[in-house]
Coordinates of C-alpha atoms in Angstrom, one line a residue:
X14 CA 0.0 0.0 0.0
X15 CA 1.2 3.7 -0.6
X16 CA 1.7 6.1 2.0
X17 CA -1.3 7.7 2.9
X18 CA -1.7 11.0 1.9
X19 CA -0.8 13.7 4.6
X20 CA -4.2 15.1 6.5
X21 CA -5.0 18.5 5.5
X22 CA -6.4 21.1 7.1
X23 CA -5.9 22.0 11.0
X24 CA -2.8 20.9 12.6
X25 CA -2.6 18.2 14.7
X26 CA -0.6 17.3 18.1
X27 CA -1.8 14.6 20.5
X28 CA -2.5 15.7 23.8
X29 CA 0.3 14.7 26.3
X30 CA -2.5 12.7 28.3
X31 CA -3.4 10.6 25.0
X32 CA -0.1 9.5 24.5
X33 CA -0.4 7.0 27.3
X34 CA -2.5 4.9 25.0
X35 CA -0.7 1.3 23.2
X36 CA -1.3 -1.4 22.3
X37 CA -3.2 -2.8 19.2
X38 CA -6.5 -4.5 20.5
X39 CA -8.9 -6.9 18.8
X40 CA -11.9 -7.7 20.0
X41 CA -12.4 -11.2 19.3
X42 CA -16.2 -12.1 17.8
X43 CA -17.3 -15.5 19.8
X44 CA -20.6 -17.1 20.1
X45 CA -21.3 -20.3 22.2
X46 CA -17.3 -21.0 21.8
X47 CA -17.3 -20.2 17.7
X48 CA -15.1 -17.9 16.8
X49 CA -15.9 -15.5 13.9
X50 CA -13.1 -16.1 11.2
X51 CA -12.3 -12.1 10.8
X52 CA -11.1 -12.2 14.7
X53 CA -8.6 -14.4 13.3
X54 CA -7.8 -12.1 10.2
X55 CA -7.6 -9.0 12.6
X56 CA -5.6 -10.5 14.4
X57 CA -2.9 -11.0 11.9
X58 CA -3.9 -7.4 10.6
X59 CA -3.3 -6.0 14.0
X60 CA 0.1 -7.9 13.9
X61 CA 1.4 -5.9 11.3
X62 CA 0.1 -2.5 12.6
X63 CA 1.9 -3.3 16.3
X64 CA 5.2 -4.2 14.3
X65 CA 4.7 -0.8 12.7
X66 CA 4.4 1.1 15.9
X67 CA 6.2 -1.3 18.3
X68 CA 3.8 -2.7 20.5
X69 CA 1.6 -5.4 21.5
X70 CA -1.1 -7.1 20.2
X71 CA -4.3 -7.9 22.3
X72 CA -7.0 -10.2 21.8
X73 CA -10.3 -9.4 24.1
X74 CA -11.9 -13.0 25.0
X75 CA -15.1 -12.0 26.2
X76 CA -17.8 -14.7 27.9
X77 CA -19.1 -17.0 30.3
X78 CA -15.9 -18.9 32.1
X79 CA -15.4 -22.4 30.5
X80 CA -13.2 -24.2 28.2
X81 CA -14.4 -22.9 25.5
X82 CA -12.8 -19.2 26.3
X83 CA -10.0 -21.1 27.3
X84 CA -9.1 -22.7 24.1
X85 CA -10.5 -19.4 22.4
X86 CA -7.1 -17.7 23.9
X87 CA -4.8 -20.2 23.2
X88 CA -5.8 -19.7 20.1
X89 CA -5.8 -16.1 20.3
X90 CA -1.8 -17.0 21.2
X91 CA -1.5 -18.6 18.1
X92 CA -3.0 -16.5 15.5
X93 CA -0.4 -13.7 16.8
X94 CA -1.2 -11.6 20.0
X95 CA 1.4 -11.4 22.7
X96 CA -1.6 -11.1 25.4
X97 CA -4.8 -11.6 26.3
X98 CA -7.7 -10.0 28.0
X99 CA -9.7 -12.7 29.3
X100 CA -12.8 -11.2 30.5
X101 CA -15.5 -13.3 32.1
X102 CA -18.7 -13.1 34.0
X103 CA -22.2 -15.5 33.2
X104 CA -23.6 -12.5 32.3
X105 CA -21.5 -12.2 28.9
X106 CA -23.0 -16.0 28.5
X107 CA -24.7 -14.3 25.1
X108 CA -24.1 -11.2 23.5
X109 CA -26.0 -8.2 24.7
X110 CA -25.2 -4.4 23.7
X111 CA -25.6 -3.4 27.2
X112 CA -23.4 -5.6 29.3
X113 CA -20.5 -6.1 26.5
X114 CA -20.0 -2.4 26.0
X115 CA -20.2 -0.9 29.9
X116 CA -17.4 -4.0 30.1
X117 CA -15.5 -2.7 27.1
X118 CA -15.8 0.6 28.3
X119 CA -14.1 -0.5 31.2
X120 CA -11.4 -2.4 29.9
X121 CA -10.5 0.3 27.7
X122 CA -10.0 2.7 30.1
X123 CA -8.3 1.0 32.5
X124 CA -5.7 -0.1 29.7
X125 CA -6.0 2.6 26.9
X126 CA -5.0 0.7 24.2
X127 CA -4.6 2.9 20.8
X128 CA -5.9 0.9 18.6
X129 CA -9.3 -1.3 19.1
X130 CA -10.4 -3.3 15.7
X131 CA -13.7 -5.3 15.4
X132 CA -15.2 -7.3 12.5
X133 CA -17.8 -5.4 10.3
X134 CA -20.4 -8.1 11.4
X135 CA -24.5 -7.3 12.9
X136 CA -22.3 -8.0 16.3
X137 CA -19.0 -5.9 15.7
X138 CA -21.3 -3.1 13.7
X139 CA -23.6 -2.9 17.1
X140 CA -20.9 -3.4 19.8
X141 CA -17.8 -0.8 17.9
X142 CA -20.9 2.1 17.7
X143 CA -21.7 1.6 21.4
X144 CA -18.0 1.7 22.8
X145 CA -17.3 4.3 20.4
X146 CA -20.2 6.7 22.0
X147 CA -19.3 5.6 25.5
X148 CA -15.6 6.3 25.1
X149 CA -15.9 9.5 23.0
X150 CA -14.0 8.5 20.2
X151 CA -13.4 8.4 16.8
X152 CA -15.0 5.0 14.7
X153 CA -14.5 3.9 11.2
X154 CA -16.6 1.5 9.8
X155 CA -16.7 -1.1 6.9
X156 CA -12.9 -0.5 6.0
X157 CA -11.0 -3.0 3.0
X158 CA -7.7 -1.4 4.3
X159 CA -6.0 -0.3 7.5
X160 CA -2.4 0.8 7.6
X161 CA -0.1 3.4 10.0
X162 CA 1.1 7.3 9.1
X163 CA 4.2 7.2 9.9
X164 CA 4.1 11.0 10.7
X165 CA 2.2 11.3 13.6
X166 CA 1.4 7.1 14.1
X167 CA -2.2 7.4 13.5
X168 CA -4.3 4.9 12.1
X169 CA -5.2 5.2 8.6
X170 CA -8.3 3.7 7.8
X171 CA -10.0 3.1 4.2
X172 CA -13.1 2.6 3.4
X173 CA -15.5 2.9 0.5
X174 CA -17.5 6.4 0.3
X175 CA -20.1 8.0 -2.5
X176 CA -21.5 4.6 -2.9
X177 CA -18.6 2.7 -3.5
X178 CA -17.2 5.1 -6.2
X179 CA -14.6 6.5 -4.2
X180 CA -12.0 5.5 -1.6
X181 CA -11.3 7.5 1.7
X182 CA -8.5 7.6 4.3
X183 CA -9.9 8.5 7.6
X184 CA -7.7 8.7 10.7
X185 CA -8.9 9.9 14.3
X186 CA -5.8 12.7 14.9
X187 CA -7.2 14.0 18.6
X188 CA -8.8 11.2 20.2
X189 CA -8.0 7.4 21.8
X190 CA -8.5 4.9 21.1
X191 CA -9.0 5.0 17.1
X192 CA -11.4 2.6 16.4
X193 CA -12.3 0.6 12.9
X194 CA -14.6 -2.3 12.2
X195 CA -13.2 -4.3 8.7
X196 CA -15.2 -6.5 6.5
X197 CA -14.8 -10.2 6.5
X198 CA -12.5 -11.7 4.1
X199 CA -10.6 -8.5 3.3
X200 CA -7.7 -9.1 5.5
X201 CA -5.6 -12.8 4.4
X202 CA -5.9 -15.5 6.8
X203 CA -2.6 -15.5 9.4
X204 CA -0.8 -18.7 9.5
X205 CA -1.3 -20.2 13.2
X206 CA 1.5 -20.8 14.9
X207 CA 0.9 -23.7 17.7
X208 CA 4.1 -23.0 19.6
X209 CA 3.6 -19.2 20.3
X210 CA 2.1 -18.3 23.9
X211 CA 1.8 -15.0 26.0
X212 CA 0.2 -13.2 28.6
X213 CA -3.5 -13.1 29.9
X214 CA -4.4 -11.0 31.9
X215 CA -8.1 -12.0 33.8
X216 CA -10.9 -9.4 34.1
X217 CA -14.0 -9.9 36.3
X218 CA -16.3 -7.1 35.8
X219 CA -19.1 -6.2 38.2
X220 CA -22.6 -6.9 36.4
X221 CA -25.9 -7.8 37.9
X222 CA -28.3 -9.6 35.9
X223 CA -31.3 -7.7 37.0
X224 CA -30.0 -4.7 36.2
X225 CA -29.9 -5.5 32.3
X226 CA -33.1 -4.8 30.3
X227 CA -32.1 -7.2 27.3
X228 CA -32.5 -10.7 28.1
X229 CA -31.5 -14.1 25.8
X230 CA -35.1 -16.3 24.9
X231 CA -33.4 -17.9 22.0
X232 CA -30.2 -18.2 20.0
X233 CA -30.2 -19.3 16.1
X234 CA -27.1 -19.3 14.3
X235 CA -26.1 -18.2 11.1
X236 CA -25.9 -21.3 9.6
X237 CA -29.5 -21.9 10.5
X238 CA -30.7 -18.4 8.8
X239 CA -32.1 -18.6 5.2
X240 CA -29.7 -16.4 4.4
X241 CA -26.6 -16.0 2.0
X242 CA -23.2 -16.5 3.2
X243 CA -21.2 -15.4 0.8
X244 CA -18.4 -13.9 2.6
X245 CA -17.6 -17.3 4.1
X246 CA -18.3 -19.4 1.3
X247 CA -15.6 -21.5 -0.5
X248 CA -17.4 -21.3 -3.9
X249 CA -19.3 -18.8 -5.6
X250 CA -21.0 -18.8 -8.8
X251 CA -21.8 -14.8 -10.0
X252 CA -23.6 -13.3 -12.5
X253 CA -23.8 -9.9 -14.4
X254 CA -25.5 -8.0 -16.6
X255 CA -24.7 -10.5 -19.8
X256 CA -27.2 -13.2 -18.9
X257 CA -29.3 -10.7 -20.6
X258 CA -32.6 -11.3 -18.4
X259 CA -33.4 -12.5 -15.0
X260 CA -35.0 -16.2 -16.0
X261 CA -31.4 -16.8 -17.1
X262 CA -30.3 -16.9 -13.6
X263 CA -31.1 -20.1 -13.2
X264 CA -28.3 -21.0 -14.8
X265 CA -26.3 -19.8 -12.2
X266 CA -27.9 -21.2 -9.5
X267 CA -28.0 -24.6 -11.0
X268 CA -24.1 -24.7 -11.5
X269 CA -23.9 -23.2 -8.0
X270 CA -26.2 -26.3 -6.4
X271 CA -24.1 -29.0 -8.6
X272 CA -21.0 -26.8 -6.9
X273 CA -22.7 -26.7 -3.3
X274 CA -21.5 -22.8 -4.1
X275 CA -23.5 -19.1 -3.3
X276 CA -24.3 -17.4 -5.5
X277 CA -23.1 -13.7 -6.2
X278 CA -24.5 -10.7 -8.6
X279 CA -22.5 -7.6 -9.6
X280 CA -24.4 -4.3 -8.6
X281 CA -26.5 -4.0 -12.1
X282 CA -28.1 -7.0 -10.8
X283 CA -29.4 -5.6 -7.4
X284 CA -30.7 -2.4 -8.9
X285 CA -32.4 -4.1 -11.6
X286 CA -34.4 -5.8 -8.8
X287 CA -33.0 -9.9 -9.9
X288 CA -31.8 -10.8 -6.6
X289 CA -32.0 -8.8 -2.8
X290 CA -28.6 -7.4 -2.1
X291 CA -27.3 -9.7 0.3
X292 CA -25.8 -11.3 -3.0
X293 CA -24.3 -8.1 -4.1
X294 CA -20.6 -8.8 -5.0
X295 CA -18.5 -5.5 -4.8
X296 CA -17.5 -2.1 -2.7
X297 CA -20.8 -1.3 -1.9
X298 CA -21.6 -5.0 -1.4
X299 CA -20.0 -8.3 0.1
X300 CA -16.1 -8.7 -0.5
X301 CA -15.4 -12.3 -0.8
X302 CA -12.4 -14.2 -0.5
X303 CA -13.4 -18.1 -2.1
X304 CA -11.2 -20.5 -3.4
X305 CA -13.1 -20.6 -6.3
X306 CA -15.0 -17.3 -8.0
X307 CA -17.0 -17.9 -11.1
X308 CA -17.7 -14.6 -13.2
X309 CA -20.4 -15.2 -15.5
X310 CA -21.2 -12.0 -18.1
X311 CA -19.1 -10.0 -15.4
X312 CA -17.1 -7.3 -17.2
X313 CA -15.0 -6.3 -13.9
X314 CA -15.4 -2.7 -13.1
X315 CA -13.2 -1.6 -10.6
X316 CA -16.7 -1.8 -8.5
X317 CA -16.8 -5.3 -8.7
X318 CA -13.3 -6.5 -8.8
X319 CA -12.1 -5.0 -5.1
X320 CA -14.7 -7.2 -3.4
X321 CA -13.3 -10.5 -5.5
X322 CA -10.2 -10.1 -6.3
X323 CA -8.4 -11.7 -3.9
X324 CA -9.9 -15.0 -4.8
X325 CA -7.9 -18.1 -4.5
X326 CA -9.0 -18.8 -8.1
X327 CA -10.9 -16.8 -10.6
X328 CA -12.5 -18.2 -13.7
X329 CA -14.4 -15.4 -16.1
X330 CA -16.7 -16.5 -18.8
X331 CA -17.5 -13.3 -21.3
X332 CA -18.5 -12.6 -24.8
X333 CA -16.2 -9.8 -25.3
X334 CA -12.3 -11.1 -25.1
X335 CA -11.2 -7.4 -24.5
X336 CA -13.8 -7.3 -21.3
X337 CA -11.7 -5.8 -17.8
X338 CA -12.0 -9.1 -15.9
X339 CA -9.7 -11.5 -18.3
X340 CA -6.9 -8.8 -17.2
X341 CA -6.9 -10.4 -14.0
X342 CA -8.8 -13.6 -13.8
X343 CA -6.9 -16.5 -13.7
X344 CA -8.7 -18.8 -16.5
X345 CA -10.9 -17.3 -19.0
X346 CA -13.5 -18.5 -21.4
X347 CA -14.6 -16.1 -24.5
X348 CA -18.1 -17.2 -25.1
X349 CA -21.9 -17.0 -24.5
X350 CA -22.5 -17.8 -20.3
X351 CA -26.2 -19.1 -21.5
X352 CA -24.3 -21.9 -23.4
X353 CA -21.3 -22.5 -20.6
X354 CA -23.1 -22.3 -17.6
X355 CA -25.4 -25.5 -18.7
X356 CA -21.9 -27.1 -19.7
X357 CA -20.3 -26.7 -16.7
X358 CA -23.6 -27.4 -14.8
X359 CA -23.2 -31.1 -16.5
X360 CA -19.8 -31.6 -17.0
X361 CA -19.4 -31.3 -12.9
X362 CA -22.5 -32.9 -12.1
X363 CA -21.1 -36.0 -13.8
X364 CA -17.4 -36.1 -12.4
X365 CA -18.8 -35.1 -9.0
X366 CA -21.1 -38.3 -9.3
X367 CA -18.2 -40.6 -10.3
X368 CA -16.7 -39.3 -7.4
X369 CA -18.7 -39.9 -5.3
X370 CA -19.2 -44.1 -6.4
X371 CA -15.3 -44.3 -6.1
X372 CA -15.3 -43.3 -2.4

């Protein structure tokens, strides 16, 4: 990444009784002992950022005690913080706004770290805007990039802006902690490293049951949600405006069954109405991080191809052989997706089929 560019306008010096603050924190996104995968990519995120400013990394392990929050550290360890904030009380059983941020409020106070990163998921969306109010501070939301000015070691922050035409730097110059929530699948995937260990450091916060408005009657998870997943899926089959017409989306979505894939759209899609934008592939939508990405009648605007490109493995399939997304797709097919899609649709039907009678 480039240096950001210098901040303009007022100058900027950080109060003397700011500069106490270090540390880079992530708080880690568990529920009933499952860890959500961006924790882990933070974490390696946040290992870069600390190498930059030379400090510690933090992980935040937040819950009922058990060994589930147990393992959740060692693997905290492992993924690449040097300590960990193990915070505990049957009242952080579930999460609830209420009781997770007056506890994060807390925590960071007593320990003023600089930097606090969350997941941009419903859960580090709600929690980063509560903690952010309490503590008075700056928050950026929904980055795809996160890096350090060297100048004044601020956090620079970039997100998508003007509806995903543009790209801003944001960076919180006169308050602490800086604060950013970062979209799933953006950052790479650390390597764990079983052998590493470190510090942790337990916290048992006053709560009283009672006194908390919000109560649990039922938890469903994700998985169980009739929803798409595309930002954890491992295959994705997408579509974009050269199908031509929405019935020829069934194409897609019978390649993506054969596939077990999701299935994807580019923005056109959406705003035509085809599909609800949960599938919406893009900067204003999902980025995505598969091991395989199907583009079908995708021309790769620059829209599009930040939320895919970092696909383990791209294949395009386009009419025109001068279209943007054979420039950096891995395998490319110059043809018509109504005729391909059915192809492929058969071809893997039948070798997933033999497979499956030799094993």
């Amino acid at each position: 990444m480039s240096q950001p560019s210098k901040p303009q306008g007022r100058r900027f010096q950080l109060p003397e009784h700011l500069k106490v603050y270090q540390g880079v924190w992530v708080i880690i996104e568990q529920e009933r002992g499952q860890v959500h995968s961006v924790s882990w990519e933070l974490v390696g995120e946040a290992r870069k950022l600390a190498d930059k400013l030379g400090v510690e990394v933090a992980a935040v392990v937040l819950g009922a005690e058990g060994p589930d929050l147990n393992r959740i550290c060692g693997e905290s360890f492992g993924f690449g913080a040097d300590v960990v904030y193990k915070v505990t009380h049957p009242c952080l059983k579930d999460y609830r706004t209420d009781p997770y941020s007056k506890v994060m409020t807390e925590v960071v106070n007593t320990y003023k770290p600089e930097i606090v990163l969350l997941g941009a998921t419903t859960l580090g969306r709600d929690l980063a805007g509560a903690i952010a109010t309490t503590l008075n501070t700056g928050l950026t939301a929904d980055c795809t990039e996160l890096d350090i000015y060297a100048e004044n070691r601020s956090l620079a922050a970039t997100r998508p802006t003007f509806g995903g035409t543009l790209l801003c730097t944001i960076q919180t110059l006169a308050y602490r902690p800086q604060m950013a929530t970062v979209r799933p699948r953006v950052m790479a995937m650390p390597d764990r490293d079983e052998t590493r260990i470190g510090r942790v450091i337990e916290v048992t916060p006053t709560l009283v049951e009672d006194e908390i408005v919000t109560k649990v009657l039922n938890f469903i998870p994700d998985s169980a949600q009739n929803e798409a997943q595309l930002a954890f899926a491992d295959i994705i089959v997408s579509a974009g405006k050269g199908l031509g017409k929405q019935e020829n989306m069934k194409l897609v979505w019978d390649l993506a069954k054969v596939l077990g894939a999701e299935v994807g759209v580019s923005r056109p899609l959406v705003q035509a109405g085809w599909v609800g934008n949960d599938r919406q592939v893009g900067q204003t939508g999902k980025t995505v991080r598969p091991k395989l990405y199907i583009a079908a009648g995708i021309s790769g605007a620059i829209q599009h191809r930040v939320g895919m490109e970092k696909s383990d493995l791209i294949l395009a399939i386009n009419t025109d052989p001068n279209a943007t997304i054979f420039e950096f797709a891995h395998y490319g097919i110059v043809g018509d997706a109504l005729k391909i899609l059915p192809a492929l649709t058969e071809a893997f039907a039948k070798k997933l089929s033999v497979n499956r009678l030799a094993s």
